[in-house]
PDB file of C-alpha atoms in Angstrom:
ATOM      1  CA  MET A1097     -30.805  40.148 -30.704  1.00 91.00           C
ATOM      2  CA  ARG A1098     -33.298  40.730 -33.472  1.00 93.00           C
ATOM      3  CA  VAL A1099     -36.009  38.113 -33.948  1.00 95.00           C
ATOM      4  CA  ALA A1100     -38.963  37.791 -36.321  1.00 94.00           C
ATOM      5  CA  LEU A1101     -42.166  36.045 -35.235  1.00 94.00           C
ATOM      6  CA  ALA A1102     -44.059  34.459 -38.126  1.00 91.00           C
ATOM      7  CA  VAL A1103     -47.687  33.725 -37.264  1.00 86.00           C
ATOM      8  CA  HIS A1104     -49.657  31.301 -39.413  1.00 76.00           C
ATOM      9  CA  PRO A1105     -53.161  32.279 -38.275  1.00 67.00           C
ATOM     10  CA  ASP A1106     -54.972  29.243 -39.718  1.00 67.00           C
ATOM     11  CA  SER A1107     -52.711  26.676 -38.036  1.00 67.00           C
ATOM     12  CA  GLY A1108     -54.445  24.420 -35.555  1.00 60.00           C
ATOM     13  CA  GLN A1109     -57.855  25.711 -36.659  1.00 64.00           C
ATOM     14  CA  GLY A1110     -56.994  29.186 -35.387  1.00 68.00           C
ATOM     15  CA  ALA A1111     -54.867  28.192 -32.380  1.00 71.00           C
ATOM     16  CA  ALA A1112     -51.861  30.119 -33.680  1.00 72.00           C
ATOM     17  CA  ALA A1113     -53.838  33.335 -34.070  1.00 77.00           C
ATOM     18  CA  ARG A1114     -55.186  33.025 -30.521  1.00 83.00           C
ATOM     19  CA  MET A1115     -51.697  32.574 -29.078  1.00 84.00           C
ATOM     20  CA  ALA A1116     -49.902  35.232 -31.104  1.00 86.00           C
ATOM     21  CA  GLY A1117     -50.157  38.017 -28.518  1.00 89.00           C
ATOM     22  CA  THR A1118     -48.881  35.831 -25.685  1.00 93.00           C
ATOM     23  CA  VAL A1119     -45.968  34.533 -27.740  1.00 93.00           C
ATOM     24  CA  ALA A1120     -44.952  38.029 -28.857  1.00 94.00           C
ATOM     25  CA  ALA A1121     -45.073  39.356 -25.294  1.00 95.00           C
ATOM     26  CA  ARG A1122     -42.834  36.562 -23.972  1.00 96.00           C
ATOM     27  CA  LEU A1123     -40.336  36.966 -26.781  1.00 96.00           C
ATOM     28  CA  ARG A1124     -40.036  40.690 -26.174  1.00 96.00           C
ATOM     29  CA  THR A1125     -38.677  39.958 -22.698  1.00 96.00           C
ATOM     30  CA  VAL A1126     -35.507  38.412 -24.163  1.00 95.00           C
ATOM     31  CA  VAL A1127     -34.913  40.108 -27.527  1.00 95.00           C
ATOM     32  CA  ASP A1128     -33.909  43.627 -28.498  1.00 94.00           C
ATOM     33  CA  ARG A1129     -36.275  43.858 -31.436  1.00 94.00           C
ATOM     34  CA  LEU A1130     -39.218  41.727 -32.543  1.00 95.00           C
ATOM     35  CA  ASP A1131     -40.615  41.910 -36.073  1.00 92.00           C
ATOM     36  CA  LEU A1132     -44.056  40.421 -36.708  1.00 91.00           C
ATOM     37  CA  ILE A1133     -44.822  38.553 -39.925  1.00 88.00           C
ATOM     38  CA  THR A1134     -48.316  37.384 -40.823  1.00 81.00           C
ATOM     39  CA  ALA A1135     -47.775  34.412 -43.088  1.00 67.00           C
ATOM     40  CA  ASP A1136     -50.912  34.560 -45.211  1.00 70.00           C
ATOM     41  CA  SER A1137     -49.168  33.117 -48.308  1.00 74.00           C
ATOM     42  CA  PRO A1138     -45.854  31.313 -48.890  1.00 77.00           C
ATOM     43  CA  GLU A1139     -44.665  33.964 -51.337  1.00 81.00           C
ATOM     44  CA  ARG A1140     -45.353  36.897 -49.012  1.00 82.00           C
ATOM     45  CA  PHE A1141     -43.858  34.991 -46.081  1.00 83.00           C
ATOM     46  CA  ARG A1142     -40.576  34.332 -47.877  1.00 83.00           C
ATOM     47  CA  ARG A1143     -40.393  37.902 -49.130  1.00 86.00           C
ATOM     48  CA  ARG A1144     -40.883  39.346 -45.629  1.00 85.00           C
ATOM     49  CA  VAL A1145     -38.339  36.959 -44.099  1.00 86.00           C
ATOM     50  CA  ALA A1146     -35.813  37.901 -46.794  1.00 85.00           C
ATOM     51  CA  GLU A1147     -36.379  41.596 -46.048  1.00 86.00           C
ATOM     52  CA  CYS A1148     -35.823  41.035 -42.316  1.00 83.00           C
ATOM     53  CA  ARG A1149     -32.796  38.804 -42.908  1.00 82.00           C
ATOM     54  CA  ASP A1150     -31.163  41.381 -45.176  1.00 83.00           C
ATOM     55  CA  SER A1151     -31.474  43.989 -42.424  1.00 82.00           C
ATOM     56  CA  GLY A1152     -29.854  41.886 -39.703  1.00 88.00           C
ATOM     57  CA  LEU A1153     -32.222  39.171 -38.460  1.00 92.00           C
ATOM     58  CA  ASP A1154     -30.756  36.677 -35.959  1.00 94.00           C
ATOM     59  CA  ALA A1155     -33.616  34.183 -35.564  1.00 95.00           C
ATOM     60  CA  LEU A1156     -36.988  33.292 -37.044  1.00 96.00           C
ATOM     61  CA  VAL A1157     -39.667  31.977 -34.681  1.00 96.00           C
ATOM     62  CA  VAL A1158     -42.599  30.169 -36.268  1.00 94.00           C
ATOM     63  CA  LEU A1159     -45.979  29.885 -34.569  1.00 92.00           C
ATOM     64  CA  GLY A1160     -47.784  27.216 -36.573  1.00 88.00           C
ATOM     65  CA  GLY A1161     -47.716  23.602 -37.702  1.00 87.00           C
ATOM     66  CA  ASP A1162     -45.702  21.514 -40.122  1.00 89.00           C
ATOM     67  CA  GLY A1163     -46.695  23.568 -43.152  1.00 88.00           C
ATOM     68  CA  ALA A1164     -45.433  26.684 -41.399  1.00 88.00           C
ATOM     69  CA  ALA A1165     -42.216  24.948 -40.379  1.00 93.00           C
ATOM     70  CA  HIS A1166     -41.721  23.736 -43.954  1.00 93.00           C
ATOM     71  CA  GLN A1167     -41.921  27.274 -45.313  1.00 91.00           C
ATOM     72  CA  ALA A1168     -39.537  28.529 -42.635  1.00 93.00           C
ATOM     73  CA  VAL A1169     -37.017  25.819 -43.477  1.00 95.00           C
ATOM     74  CA  GLN A1170     -36.887  27.155 -47.049  1.00 93.00           C
ATOM     75  CA  CYS A1171     -35.817  30.540 -45.628  1.00 91.00           C
ATOM     76  CA  CYS A1172     -33.298  29.295 -43.059  1.00 94.00           C
ATOM     77  CA  ALA A1173     -31.622  26.305 -44.736  1.00 95.00           C
ATOM     78  CA  GLY A1174     -27.979  26.842 -45.611  1.00 93.00           C
ATOM     79  CA  THR A1175     -27.784  30.119 -43.647  1.00 92.00           C
ATOM     80  CA  ASP A1176     -26.906  31.188 -40.111  1.00 91.00           C
ATOM     81  CA  LEU A1177     -30.498  32.268 -39.475  1.00 94.00           C
ATOM     82  CA  ALA A1178     -31.709  30.182 -36.518  1.00 96.00           C
ATOM     83  CA  LEU A1179     -35.193  28.669 -36.472  1.00 97.00           C
ATOM     84  CA  GLY A1180     -37.399  28.447 -33.388  1.00 97.00           C
ATOM     85  CA  LEU A1181     -40.653  26.492 -33.268  1.00 96.00           C
ATOM     86  CA  VAL A1182     -43.787  27.024 -31.204  1.00 95.00           C
ATOM     87  CA  PRO A1183     -46.000  24.167 -32.465  1.00 92.00           C
ATOM     88  CA  SER A1184     -49.679  24.981 -32.848  1.00 86.00           C
ATOM     89  CA  GLY A1185     -50.736  22.886 -35.833  1.00 81.00           C
ATOM     90  CA  THR A1186     -52.431  19.532 -36.277  1.00 78.00           C
ATOM     91  CA  GLY A1187     -49.362  17.339 -36.790  1.00 80.00           C
ATOM     92  CA  ASN A1188     -46.282  19.205 -35.511  1.00 90.00           C
ATOM     93  CA  ASP A1189     -44.045  16.363 -36.680  1.00 92.00           C
ATOM     94  CA  PHE A1190     -40.854  18.394 -37.147  1.00 95.00           C
ATOM     95  CA  ALA A1191     -41.145  19.873 -33.669  1.00 94.00           C
ATOM     96  CA  ARG A1192     -41.893  16.391 -32.281  1.00 93.00           C
ATOM     97  CA  ALA A1193     -38.784  14.905 -33.886  1.00 94.00           C
ATOM     98  CA  LEU A1194     -36.609  17.709 -32.528  1.00 94.00           C
ATOM     99  CA  GLY A1195     -37.850  17.195 -28.983  1.00 93.00           C
ATOM    100  CA  VAL A1196     -39.782  20.489 -28.828  1.00 94.00           C
ATOM    101  CA  PRO A1197     -42.526  20.200 -26.164  1.00 93.00           C
ATOM    102  CA  ARG A1198     -45.901  19.422 -27.717  1.00 89.00           C
ATOM    103  CA  ASP A1199     -47.674  21.887 -25.418  1.00 91.00           C
ATOM    104  CA  PRO A1200     -47.203  25.335 -27.003  1.00 91.00           C
ATOM    105  CA  VAL A1201     -46.865  27.078 -23.634  1.00 93.00           C
ATOM    106  CA  SER A1202     -44.074  24.713 -22.621  1.00 94.00           C
ATOM    107  CA  ALA A1203     -42.506  25.054 -26.055  1.00 94.00           C
ATOM    108  CA  LEU A1204     -42.538  28.844 -25.681  1.00 95.00           C
ATOM    109  CA  SER A1205     -40.833  28.646 -22.290  1.00 95.00           C
ATOM    110  CA  SER A1206     -38.172  26.347 -23.757  1.00 95.00           C
ATOM    111  CA  LEU A1207     -37.655  28.708 -26.679  1.00 96.00           C
ATOM    112  CA  VAL A1208     -37.315  31.770 -24.442  1.00 96.00           C
ATOM    113  CA  SER A1209     -34.678  29.927 -22.407  1.00 95.00           C
ATOM    114  CA  ALA A1210     -32.842  28.956 -25.615  1.00 95.00           C
ATOM    115  CA  LEU A1211     -32.811  32.578 -26.771  1.00 95.00           C
ATOM    116  CA  ARG A1212     -31.631  33.795 -23.388  1.00 94.00           C
ATOM    117  CA  HIS A1213     -28.749  31.285 -23.243  1.00 93.00           C
ATOM    118  CA  ASP A1214     -28.096  31.111 -27.003  1.00 91.00           C
ATOM    119  CA  HIS A1215     -28.812  27.372 -27.072  1.00 93.00           C
ATOM    120  CA  ARG A1216     -28.781  26.241 -30.686  1.00 93.00           C
ATOM    121  CA  ARG A1217     -27.833  23.148 -32.675  1.00 94.00           C
ATOM    122  CA  ARG A1218     -27.280  22.200 -36.284  1.00 95.00           C
ATOM    123  CA  VAL A1219     -29.571  19.559 -37.798  1.00 96.00           C
ATOM    124  CA  ASP A1220     -29.677  17.708 -41.104  1.00 98.00           C
ATOM    125  CA  LEU A1221     -32.158  18.440 -43.883  1.00 98.00           C
ATOM    126  CA  GLY A1222     -33.288  16.689 -47.024  1.00 98.00           C
ATOM    127  CA  ARG A1223     -32.691  18.545 -50.290  1.00 97.00           C
ATOM    128  CA  ILE A1224     -34.870  17.828 -53.299  1.00 95.00           C
ATOM    129  CA  ASP A1225     -32.581  17.975 -56.322  1.00 88.00           C
ATOM    130  CA  GLY A1226     -33.532  18.998 -59.841  1.00 71.00           C
ATOM    131  CA  GLY A1227     -36.961  20.343 -60.719  1.00 57.00           C
ATOM    132  CA  ASP A1228     -37.850  23.516 -62.572  1.00 55.00           C
ATOM    133  CA  SER A1229     -36.161  25.923 -60.149  1.00 55.00           C
ATOM    134  CA  SER A1230     -32.489  26.618 -59.503  1.00 64.00           C
ATOM    135  CA  VAL A1231     -33.397  27.296 -55.870  1.00 76.00           C
ATOM    136  CA  PRO A1232     -33.152  24.071 -53.807  1.00 85.00           C
ATOM    137  CA  HIS A1233     -36.236  22.782 -52.024  1.00 93.00           C
ATOM    138  CA  TRP A1234     -35.735  21.411 -48.511  1.00 96.00           C
ATOM    139  CA  PHE A1235     -37.597  19.176 -46.083  1.00 97.00           C
ATOM    140  CA  GLY A1236     -37.123  18.433 -42.406  1.00 97.00           C
ATOM    141  CA  THR A1237     -39.284  15.360 -41.807  1.00 97.00           C
ATOM    142  CA  VAL A1238     -40.363  12.859 -44.478  1.00 97.00           C
ATOM    143  CA  LEU A1239     -40.677  12.852 -48.248  1.00 97.00           C
ATOM    144  CA  CYS A1240     -43.221  10.306 -49.441  1.00 95.00           C
ATOM    145  CA  THR A1241     -44.892   9.030 -52.581  1.00 96.00           C
ATOM    146  CA  GLY A1242     -47.507   6.404 -53.268  1.00 93.00           C
ATOM    147  CA  PHE A1243     -50.409   5.530 -50.992  1.00 90.00           C
ATOM    148  CA  ASP A1244     -49.609   7.958 -48.164  1.00 87.00           C
ATOM    149  CA  ALA A1245     -49.009  10.870 -50.532  1.00 90.00           C
ATOM    150  CA  ALA A1246     -52.283  10.071 -52.309  1.00 88.00           C
ATOM    151  CA  VAL A1247     -54.091  10.156 -48.954  1.00 84.00           C
ATOM    152  CA  ASN A1248     -52.557  13.556 -48.254  1.00 82.00           C
ATOM    153  CA  ALA A1249     -53.528  14.880 -51.681  1.00 84.00           C
ATOM    154  CA  ARG A1250     -57.093  13.643 -51.341  1.00 83.00           C
ATOM    155  CA  ALA A1251     -57.412  15.096 -47.830  1.00 78.00           C
ATOM    156  CA  ASN A1252     -56.179  18.477 -49.064  1.00 75.00           C
ATOM    157  CA  SER A1253     -58.915  18.497 -51.718  1.00 78.00           C
ATOM    158  CA  MET A1254     -61.734  17.700 -49.273  1.00 75.00           C
ATOM    159  CA  PRO A1255     -63.583  20.679 -47.760  1.00 72.00           C
ATOM    160  CA  TRP A1256     -65.150  18.426 -45.120  1.00 72.00           C
ATOM    161  CA  PRO A1257     -64.658  17.208 -42.444  1.00 69.00           C
ATOM    162  CA  ARG A1258     -62.214  19.599 -40.794  1.00 66.00           C
ATOM    163  CA  GLY A1259     -59.323  18.430 -38.653  1.00 61.00           C
ATOM    164  CA  PRO A1260     -57.685  14.986 -38.515  1.00 60.00           C
ATOM    165  CA  HIS A1261     -60.911  13.095 -39.353  1.00 67.00           C
ATOM    166  CA  ARG A1262     -60.535  14.354 -42.917  1.00 71.00           C
ATOM    167  CA  TYR A1263     -57.396  12.226 -43.221  1.00 72.00           C
ATOM    168  CA  ASP A1264     -59.205   9.179 -41.838  1.00 73.00           C
ATOM    169  CA  LEU A1265     -61.865   9.485 -44.529  1.00 80.00           C
ATOM    170  CA  ALA A1266     -59.276  10.102 -47.247  1.00 80.00           C
ATOM    171  CA  LEU A1267     -57.382   6.996 -46.103  1.00 79.00           C
ATOM    172  CA  VAL A1268     -60.452   4.800 -46.431  1.00 81.00           C
ATOM    173  CA  ARG A1269     -61.192   6.117 -49.929  1.00 82.00           C
ATOM    174  CA  GLU A1270     -57.607   5.593 -51.122  1.00 84.00           C
ATOM    175  CA  LEU A1271     -57.471   2.137 -49.560  1.00 84.00           C
ATOM    176  CA  VAL A1272     -60.383   1.026 -51.728  1.00 80.00           C
ATOM    177  CA  SER A1273     -58.531   2.017 -54.916  1.00 81.00           C
ATOM    178  CA  LEU A1274     -55.091   0.784 -53.811  1.00 84.00           C
ATOM    179  CA  ARG A1275     -52.950  -0.684 -56.606  1.00 89.00           C
ATOM    180  CA  PRO A1276     -49.213  -1.440 -56.168  1.00 92.00           C
ATOM    181  CA  ARG A1277     -47.097  -0.045 -58.998  1.00 94.00           C
ATOM    182  CA  PRO A1278     -43.579  -0.737 -60.352  1.00 97.00           C
ATOM    183  CA  VAL A1279     -41.006   1.423 -58.554  1.00 97.00           C
ATOM    184  CA  VAL A1280     -37.214   1.690 -58.574  1.00 98.00           C
ATOM    185  CA  VAL A1281     -35.476   3.022 -55.454  1.00 98.00           C
ATOM    186  CA  GLU A1282     -31.788   3.675 -56.116  1.00 98.00           C
ATOM    187  CA  THR A1283     -29.224   4.754 -53.510  1.00 97.00           C
ATOM    188  CA  GLU A1284     -25.451   5.150 -53.522  1.00 95.00           C
ATOM    189  CA  LYS A1285     -25.262   1.559 -52.238  1.00 93.00           C
ATOM    190  CA  GLU A1286     -28.049  -0.442 -53.872  1.00 95.00           C
ATOM    191  CA  ARG A1287     -30.924  -0.548 -56.330  1.00 97.00           C
ATOM    192  CA  LEU A1288     -34.320  -1.933 -55.334  1.00 96.00           C
ATOM    193  CA  THR A1289     -36.826  -2.774 -58.064  1.00 96.00           C
ATOM    194  CA  THR A1290     -40.236  -3.821 -56.778  1.00 95.00           C
ATOM    195  CA  GLN A1291     -43.961  -3.459 -56.981  1.00 96.00           C
ATOM    196  CA  ALA A1292     -44.551  -0.839 -54.287  1.00 95.00           C
ATOM    197  CA  THR A1293     -47.434   0.607 -52.349  1.00 94.00           C
ATOM    198  CA  LEU A1294     -45.526   3.541 -50.870  1.00 94.00           C
ATOM    199  CA  VAL A1295     -42.004   4.896 -50.434  1.00 97.00           C
ATOM    200  CA  ALA A1296     -41.050   7.167 -47.519  1.00 97.00           C
ATOM    201  CA  VAL A1297     -37.663   8.888 -47.177  1.00 98.00           C
ATOM    202  CA  GLY A1298     -37.145  10.013 -43.597  1.00 98.00           C
ATOM    203  CA  ASN A1299     -34.764  12.703 -42.420  1.00 98.00           C
ATOM    204  CA  THR A1300     -36.655  12.310 -39.151  1.00 97.00           C
ATOM    205  CA  ALA A1301     -39.022   9.583 -38.031  1.00 96.00           C
ATOM    206  CA  PHE A1302     -42.508  11.064 -38.059  1.00 93.00           C
ATOM    207  CA  TYR A1303     -45.251  12.111 -40.401  1.00 90.00           C
ATOM    208  CA  GLY A1304     -49.047  12.288 -40.247  1.00 83.00           C
ATOM    209  CA  GLY A1305     -49.217  13.567 -36.665  1.00 83.00           C
ATOM    210  CA  GLY A1306     -46.782  11.230 -34.911  1.00 87.00           C
ATOM    211  CA  ILE A1307     -46.656   8.144 -37.148  1.00 88.00           C
ATOM    212  CA  PRO A1308     -43.050   6.814 -37.044  1.00 93.00           C
ATOM    213  CA  ILE A1309     -42.965   5.711 -40.688  1.00 94.00           C
ATOM    214  CA  CYS A1310     -39.129   5.671 -40.537  1.00 97.00           C
ATOM    215  CA  PRO A1311     -38.739   4.817 -36.842  1.00 96.00           C
ATOM    216  CA  GLU A1312     -34.920   4.788 -36.726  1.00 95.00           C
ATOM    217  CA  ALA A1313     -34.424   8.105 -38.548  1.00 97.00           C
ATOM    218  CA  VAL A1314     -32.666  10.857 -36.580  1.00 94.00           C
ATOM    219  CA  TRP A1315     -31.747  14.375 -37.536  1.00 95.00           C
ATOM    220  CA  ASP A1316     -27.974  14.363 -37.029  1.00 94.00           C
ATOM    221  CA  ASP A1317     -26.606  11.156 -38.585  1.00 95.00           C
ATOM    222  CA  GLY A1318     -26.069  12.441 -42.144  1.00 96.00           C
ATOM    223  CA  ALA A1319     -28.335   9.829 -43.717  1.00 98.00           C
ATOM    224  CA  PHE A1320     -31.954   9.040 -44.573  1.00 98.00           C
ATOM    225  CA  ASP A1321     -33.919   6.043 -43.417  1.00 98.00           C
ATOM    226  CA  VAL A1322     -36.083   4.742 -46.276  1.00 98.00           C
ATOM    227  CA  THR A1323     -39.229   2.651 -45.839  1.00 97.00           C
ATOM    228  CA  VAL A1324     -40.649   0.837 -48.864  1.00 97.00           C
ATOM    229  CA  VAL A1325     -43.949  -1.018 -48.565  1.00 94.00           C
ATOM    230  CA  GLY A1326     -44.047  -3.651 -51.284  1.00 94.00           C
ATOM    231  CA  PRO A1327     -46.976  -5.217 -53.137  1.00 92.00           C
ATOM    232  CA  VAL A1328     -49.809  -5.664 -50.670  1.00 90.00           C
ATOM    233  CA  SER A1329     -53.556  -5.994 -51.076  1.00 88.00           C
ATOM    234  CA  PRO A1330     -55.903  -3.441 -49.503  1.00 86.00           C
ATOM    235  CA  LEU A1331     -56.749  -5.994 -46.806  1.00 86.00           C
ATOM    236  CA  ARG A1332     -53.115  -6.677 -45.963  1.00 87.00           C
ATOM    237  CA  LEU A1333     -52.272  -2.963 -45.918  1.00 86.00           C
ATOM    238  CA  ALA A1334     -55.215  -2.395 -43.578  1.00 84.00           C
ATOM    239  CA  ARG A1335     -53.627  -4.958 -41.262  1.00 86.00           C
ATOM    240  CA  ILE A1336     -50.227  -3.247 -41.462  1.00 86.00           C
ATOM    241  CA  LEU A1337     -51.561   0.250 -40.760  1.00 82.00           C
ATOM    242  CA  PRO A1338     -52.135  -0.249 -36.997  1.00 85.00           C
ATOM    243  CA  ARG A1339     -48.451  -1.186 -36.653  1.00 89.00           C
ATOM    244  CA  LEU A1340     -47.433   2.232 -37.945  1.00 85.00           C
ATOM    245  CA  ARG A1341     -48.176   3.895 -34.605  1.00 84.00           C
ATOM    246  CA  THR A1342     -45.496   1.814 -32.889  1.00 89.00           C
ATOM    247  CA  GLY A1343     -42.989   1.460 -35.725  1.00 92.00           C
ATOM    248  CA  ALA A1344     -43.549  -2.307 -35.796  1.00 93.00           C
ATOM    249  CA  HIS A1345     -44.469  -2.180 -39.490  1.00 93.00           C
ATOM    250  CA  VAL A1346     -40.763  -2.349 -40.443  1.00 93.00           C
ATOM    251  CA  ARG A1347     -40.711  -5.994 -39.278  1.00 93.00           C
ATOM    252  CA  HIS A1348     -43.461  -7.000 -41.719  1.00 92.00           C
ATOM    253  CA  PRO A1349     -42.171  -9.198 -44.590  1.00 92.00           C
ATOM    254  CA  SER A1350     -43.672  -6.835 -47.185  1.00 92.00           C
ATOM    255  CA  VAL A1351     -41.678  -3.853 -45.862  1.00 95.00           C
ATOM    256  CA  HIS A1352     -38.104  -3.063 -46.964  1.00 96.00           C
ATOM    257  CA  THR A1353     -35.853  -0.576 -45.148  1.00 96.00           C
ATOM    258  CA  LEU A1354     -32.733   1.137 -46.508  1.00 97.00           C
ATOM    259  CA  ARG A1355     -30.230   3.719 -45.290  1.00 97.00           C
ATOM    260  CA  ALA A1356     -28.692   6.180 -47.694  1.00 97.00           C
ATOM    261  CA  SER A1357     -27.461   9.736 -48.085  1.00 97.00           C
ATOM    262  CA  ARG A1358     -28.884  10.027 -51.599  1.00 98.00           C
ATOM    263  CA  VAL A1359     -32.077   8.457 -52.958  1.00 98.00           C
ATOM    264  CA  ARG A1360     -33.656   8.468 -56.405  1.00 97.00           C
ATOM    265  CA  ILE A1361     -37.221   7.209 -56.803  1.00 97.00           C
ATOM    266  CA  GLU A1362     -38.607   6.282 -60.213  1.00 97.00           C
ATOM    267  CA  GLY A1363     -42.170   5.152 -60.702  1.00 95.00           C
ATOM    268  CA  PRO A1364     -45.575   6.099 -62.076  1.00 93.00           C
ATOM    269  CA  GLY A1365     -45.651   9.730 -63.130  1.00 90.00           C
ATOM    270  CA  GLU A1366     -49.109  10.209 -61.623  1.00 88.00           C
ATOM    271  CA  TRP A1367     -47.862   9.409 -58.115  1.00 91.00           C
ATOM    272  CA  PRO A1368     -47.665  12.697 -56.174  1.00 90.00           C
ATOM    273  CA  VAL A1369     -44.628  13.532 -54.047  1.00 95.00           C
ATOM    274  CA  PHE A1370     -45.160  15.204 -50.676  1.00 94.00           C
ATOM    275  CA  ALA A1371     -42.558  16.527 -48.234  1.00 95.00           C
ATOM    276  CA  ASP A1372     -43.333  17.777 -44.723  1.00 94.00           C
ATOM    277  CA  GLY A1373     -46.985  17.241 -45.643  1.00 89.00           C
ATOM    278  CA  ASP A1374     -46.833  19.687 -48.572  1.00 91.00           C
ATOM    279  CA  PRO A1375     -47.203  18.769 -52.275  1.00 92.00           C
ATOM    280  CA  ILE A1376     -43.864  19.088 -54.054  1.00 91.00           C
ATOM    281  CA  SER A1377     -43.895  17.379 -57.454  1.00 88.00           C
ATOM    282  CA  ALA A1378     -44.383  13.958 -59.035  1.00 90.00           C
ATOM    283  CA  LEU A1379     -42.029  11.094 -59.792  1.00 94.00           C
ATOM    284  CA  PRO A1380     -39.199  10.735 -60.590  1.00 95.00           C
ATOM    285  CA  THR A1381     -37.451  12.570 -57.773  1.00 96.00           C
ATOM    286  CA  THR A1382     -33.961  12.641 -56.265  1.00 97.00           C
ATOM    287  CA  VAL A1383     -33.180  13.702 -52.708  1.00 97.00           C
ATOM    288  CA  THR A1384     -29.923  14.237 -50.797  1.00 97.00           C
ATOM    289  CA  CYS A1385     -29.323  14.397 -47.054  1.00 98.00           C
ATOM    290  CA  VAL A1386     -27.350  17.556 -46.239  1.00 97.00           C
ATOM    291  CA  PRO A1387     -25.687  17.362 -42.812  1.00 97.00           C
ATOM    292  CA  GLU A1388     -26.033  20.352 -40.465  1.00 97.00           C
ATOM    293  CA  ALA A1389     -27.975  22.376 -43.028  1.00 97.00           C
ATOM    294  CA  LEU A1390     -30.218  24.110 -40.483  1.00 97.00           C
ATOM    295  CA  THR A1391     -29.664  25.895 -37.160  1.00 97.00           C
ATOM    296  CA  VAL A1392     -32.481  25.289 -34.653  1.00 97.00           C
ATOM    297  CA  LEU A1393     -33.069  26.889 -31.259  1.00 95.00           C
ATOM    298  CA  GLY A1394     -33.697  24.786 -28.165  1.00 82.00           C
ATOM    299  CA  VAL A1395     -33.312  21.339 -29.763  1.00 76.00           C
ATOM    300  CA  THR A1396     -32.983  18.324 -27.461  1.00 64.00           C
ATOM    301  CA  ARG A1397     -31.825  14.814 -28.317  1.00 56.00           C
ATOM    302  CA  GLU A1398     -35.141  13.358 -27.178  1.00 51.00           C
ATOM    303  CA  SER A1399     -38.137  13.019 -29.481  1.00 48.00           C
ATOM    304  CA  THR A1400     -41.723  12.448 -28.416  1.00 46.00           C
ATOM    305  CA  VAL A1401     -44.434  10.431 -30.131  1.00 46.00           C
TER     306      VAL A1401
END
């Protein structure tokens, strides 16, 4: 078996770089050839993966966080190239949803066992349709727009503080300027027109480091779970936010939930769209759930918050 190990050295504030040698050594005990890829830019990463895949790659192992997993999904979706995850980022939401152990050492042991016994499963992905490129863009966790995407965009632009506290500060700043906007969410079954605060389309349940924004979403049912937070004031949203950690927010009267295999969101053009925590585009956007689009190593049916 030929495997490539992609190391995202900045993930987890350097945690991935510190673990790279240990991960490579363990993988070499179960594979015939190990190629090392330093993922210092998305373009170089995809080019190196394509080169390895064209010469007979069987699996791609990613040592990093959700951003690293998102880039790997673009390389593996719709192919037989299997993806393995050793989470070492801040959020690790895709790994969490797939039941990958949160401890990277445990995750590595699970991955080595999966490689040894060829344990792999097919999982669904979200495909972002349209855009400027003929190449489809994929996501594994949640696509979001509105308040939560604005928080993510603001956090990405802030040089300080480092780590998760940057998101806390960005949340407070966005909460102050919160304004619901007219949004249309259209599925193959229904059309919802409302004043919305945020819209989240979940292929899996989690975003933001374990927040179950779409708590019923699972990766093998061929459908998205959609959470729409309607018109709420900053004070009311502040009261809803603590419920996010338990998934209880979906029972709030201002929250609508939908299930669909295809979703189109229309709304203010200045609302950013994020998927897997990465900026993608702006509204409008259309997404489709593609069953069994990705092969993943060592997946379990359990997910961990």
